[in-house]
Each structure stands twice: as C-alpha cells, then as structure tokens.
C-alpha cells in the first residue's frame, strides 16, 4: 500500500522472468525492474521533465499510487501509442491534444501552468486535494 489515504494499492506488473529487450537493444532484467519499482513506491513525488514516451506512465502511476506529480510533456509519440484516444474517440496526435488527454485522466485532480521558457513549456501536475487549479483549472489550458 502506498501509505496515501484513499490510494489504490499499486503492484508491479506480473510478467515472465528473464531479460526483456527495449527498442535500441538495451536489455532490462527483472531484477532491475524491481529495483526501479522499489524506488518509485517509496518516492514522495514523481516528476518528469520532457520524459518522452514515459509521460503517460508517470501520470498513471502517480494517480494510481496517490503520489503528487508534475510532468512537462514534450513529444506526443503518437506512432508508439496508436491506441491512445481522447474522450471523443479521436487519436491523440498533437501536443495540445496530449496535454488535454492527460488532464482528462482525472478531471478536477490535474491542473496545468505555462512555465517561463521557450519550447514545450506546459507543466501538467496533480492538484492538492482541496482543489485550486492552475491556469487551466484542470481543463488542459495554459498554453
């Protein structure tokens, strides 16, 4: 259990034991996966600055474990996530649609703000339990 009130128990996915090969040929062992899992379970917040393909996983993990999070998405990677669909069933292929898609995972629990630098600069973050959104008030605005 994460120790967070009302948080669901989050467990590592059960998979086959052995080596798994990622794109680019990097091998990941079950032991390494468990080391990463232990780190995540014991962290107090999850942050991703331009985390590429891990953006959605960061948000999903944080929501499921009740941990606060902040991510600054960069690339959408729609080719790697062809089944990603918005609330209307449309594929998520643009940056703006991706930010909204992330916010829509937990309306009222996720806000956005525009950070003061050039480029992809919208931070998507968990709102305190009392609410109080950012620019987008959980609507995906701010950019």
CSV table of N, CA and C in Angstrom, one decimal, residues 85-90 100-101 104:
chain,number,residue,atom,x,y,z
A,85,UNK,N,-6.5,7.4,-27.3
A,85,UNK,CA,-7.7,8.1,-27.8
A,85,UNK,C,-8.2,9.1,-26.8
A,86,UNK,N,-8.8,10.2,-27.3
A,86,UNK,CA,-9.3,11.2,-26.4
A,86,UNK,C,-10.8,10.8,-26.0
A,87,UNK,N,-11.5,11.6,-25.3
A,87,UNK,CA,-12.8,11.3,-24.8
A,87,UNK,C,-13.8,11.2,-26.0
A,88,UNK,N,-13.5,11.7,-27.1
A,88,UNK,CA,-14.4,11.6,-28.3
A,88,UNK,C,-14.0,10.4,-29.2
A,89,UNK,N,-12.9,9.7,-28.8
A,89,UNK,CA,-12.5,8.5,-29.6
A,89,UNK,C,-11.5,8.9,-30.7
A,90,UNK,N,-11.1,10.1,-30.7
A,90,UNK,CA,-10.1,10.6,-31.7
A,90,UNK,C,-8.7,10.3,-31.2
A,100,UNK,N,-4.4,17.9,-23.0
A,100,UNK,CA,-5.8,17.7,-22.6
A,100,UNK,C,-6.1,16.3,-22.2
A,101,UNK,N,-5.5,15.3,-23.0
A,101,UNK,CA,-5.7,13.9,-22.7
A,101,UNK,C,-5.2,13.6,-21.3
A,104,UNK,N,-7.6,15.0,-18.7
A,104,UNK,CA,-8.8,14.3,-18.7
A,104,UNK,C,-8.8,13.0,-18.0
